[in-house]
Short mmCIF file of C-alpha atoms in Angstrom, two decimals:
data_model
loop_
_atom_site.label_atom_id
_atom_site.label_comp_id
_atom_site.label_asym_id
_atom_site.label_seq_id
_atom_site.Cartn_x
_atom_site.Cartn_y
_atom_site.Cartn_z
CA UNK A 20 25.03 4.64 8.95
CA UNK A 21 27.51 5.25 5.88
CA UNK A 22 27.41 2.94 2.99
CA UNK A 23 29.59 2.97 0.27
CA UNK A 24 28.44 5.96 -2.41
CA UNK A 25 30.45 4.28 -5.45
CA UNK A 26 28.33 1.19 -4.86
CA UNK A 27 24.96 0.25 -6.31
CA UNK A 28 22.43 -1.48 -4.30
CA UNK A 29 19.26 -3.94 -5.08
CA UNK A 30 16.08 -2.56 -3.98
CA UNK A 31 15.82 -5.42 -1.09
CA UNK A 32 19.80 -5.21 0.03
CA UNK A 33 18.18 -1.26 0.91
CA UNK A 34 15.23 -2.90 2.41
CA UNK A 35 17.25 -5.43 3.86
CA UNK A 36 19.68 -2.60 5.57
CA UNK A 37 17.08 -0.50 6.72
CA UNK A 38 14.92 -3.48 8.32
CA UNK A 39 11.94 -2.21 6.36
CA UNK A 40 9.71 -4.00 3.81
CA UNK A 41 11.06 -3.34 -0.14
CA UNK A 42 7.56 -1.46 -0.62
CA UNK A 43 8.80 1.33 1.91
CA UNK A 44 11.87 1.57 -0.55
CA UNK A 45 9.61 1.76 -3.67
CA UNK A 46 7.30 4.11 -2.31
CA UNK A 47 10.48 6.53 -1.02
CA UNK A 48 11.38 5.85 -4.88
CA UNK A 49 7.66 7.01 -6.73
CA UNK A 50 7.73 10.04 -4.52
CA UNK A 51 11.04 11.02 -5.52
CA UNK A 52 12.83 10.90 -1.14
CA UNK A 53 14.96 7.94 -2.51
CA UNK A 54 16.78 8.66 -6.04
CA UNK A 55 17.03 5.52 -7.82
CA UNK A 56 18.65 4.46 -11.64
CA UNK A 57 16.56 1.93 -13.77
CA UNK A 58 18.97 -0.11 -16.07
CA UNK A 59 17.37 -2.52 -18.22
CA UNK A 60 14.08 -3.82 -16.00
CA UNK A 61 16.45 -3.48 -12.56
CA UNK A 62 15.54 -0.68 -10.11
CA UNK A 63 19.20 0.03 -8.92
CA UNK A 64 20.05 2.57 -5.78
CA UNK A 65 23.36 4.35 -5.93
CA UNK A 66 25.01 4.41 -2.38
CA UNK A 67 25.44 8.34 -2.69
CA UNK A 68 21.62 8.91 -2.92
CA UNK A 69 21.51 6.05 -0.02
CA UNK A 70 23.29 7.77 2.05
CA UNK A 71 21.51 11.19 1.38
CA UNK A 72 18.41 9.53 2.45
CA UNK A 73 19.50 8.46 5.06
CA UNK A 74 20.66 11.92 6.45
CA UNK A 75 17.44 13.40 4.98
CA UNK A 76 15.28 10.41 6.91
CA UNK A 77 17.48 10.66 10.38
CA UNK A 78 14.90 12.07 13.28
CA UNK A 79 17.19 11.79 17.22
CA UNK A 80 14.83 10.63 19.10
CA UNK A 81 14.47 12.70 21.99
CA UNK A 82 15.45 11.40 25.68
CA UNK A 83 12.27 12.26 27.73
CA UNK A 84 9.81 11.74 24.84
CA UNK A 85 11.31 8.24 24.82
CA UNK A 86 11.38 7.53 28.85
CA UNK A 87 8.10 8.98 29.16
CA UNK A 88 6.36 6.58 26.82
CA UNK A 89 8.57 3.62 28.61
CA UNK A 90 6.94 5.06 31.49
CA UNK A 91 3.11 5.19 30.08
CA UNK A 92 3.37 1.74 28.68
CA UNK A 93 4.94 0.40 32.15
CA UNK A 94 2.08 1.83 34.03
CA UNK A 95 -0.21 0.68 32.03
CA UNK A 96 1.29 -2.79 32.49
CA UNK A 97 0.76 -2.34 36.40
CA UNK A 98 -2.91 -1.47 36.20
CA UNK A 99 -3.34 -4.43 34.21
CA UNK A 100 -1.35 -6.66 37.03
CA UNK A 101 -3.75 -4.80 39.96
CA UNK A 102 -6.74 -5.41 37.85
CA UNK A 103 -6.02 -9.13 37.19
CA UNK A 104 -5.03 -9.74 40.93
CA UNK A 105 -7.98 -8.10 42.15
CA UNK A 106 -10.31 -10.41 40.23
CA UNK A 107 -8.35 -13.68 41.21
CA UNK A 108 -8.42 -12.38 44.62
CA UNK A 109 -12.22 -12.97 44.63
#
């Protein structure tokens, strides 16, 4: 995801982008991941720093580490199914 790096952006348009709360986006702003400009009493986010958090935040999630929790959560679904079957069984 590119975003515009001439544009300035509201602290929830970031929030609102990244489909996290606004206090992710002021914490990543205290501890200095997310560069931000204050002018007047608004928190402002350029799109360049945006977009270098963005690349700095990016983790691929990895194929197998992925199916195999689909997996572990499926299973787990089954032994539920078994367990509840079993009881109305009796």
């Amino acid at each position: 995801m590119q975003v515009e790096s001439t544009r300035m952006f509201r602290v929830k348009a970031v929030a609102d982008m990244l489909d996290v709360s606004v206090n992710t986006i002021y914490r990543a702003v205290e501890t200095g991941e997310l560069n931000a400009l204050k002018i007047g009493k608004a928190l402002r986010i350029p799109g360049a720093a945006l977009n270098a958090y963005l690349s700095q935040c990016a983790e691929p999630v990895d194929a197998q580490v992925l199916s195999d929790q689909v997996a572990s959560v499926a299973d787990a679904g089954t032994a539920q199914d078994a367990a509840i079957t079993s009881e109305v069984s009796r």
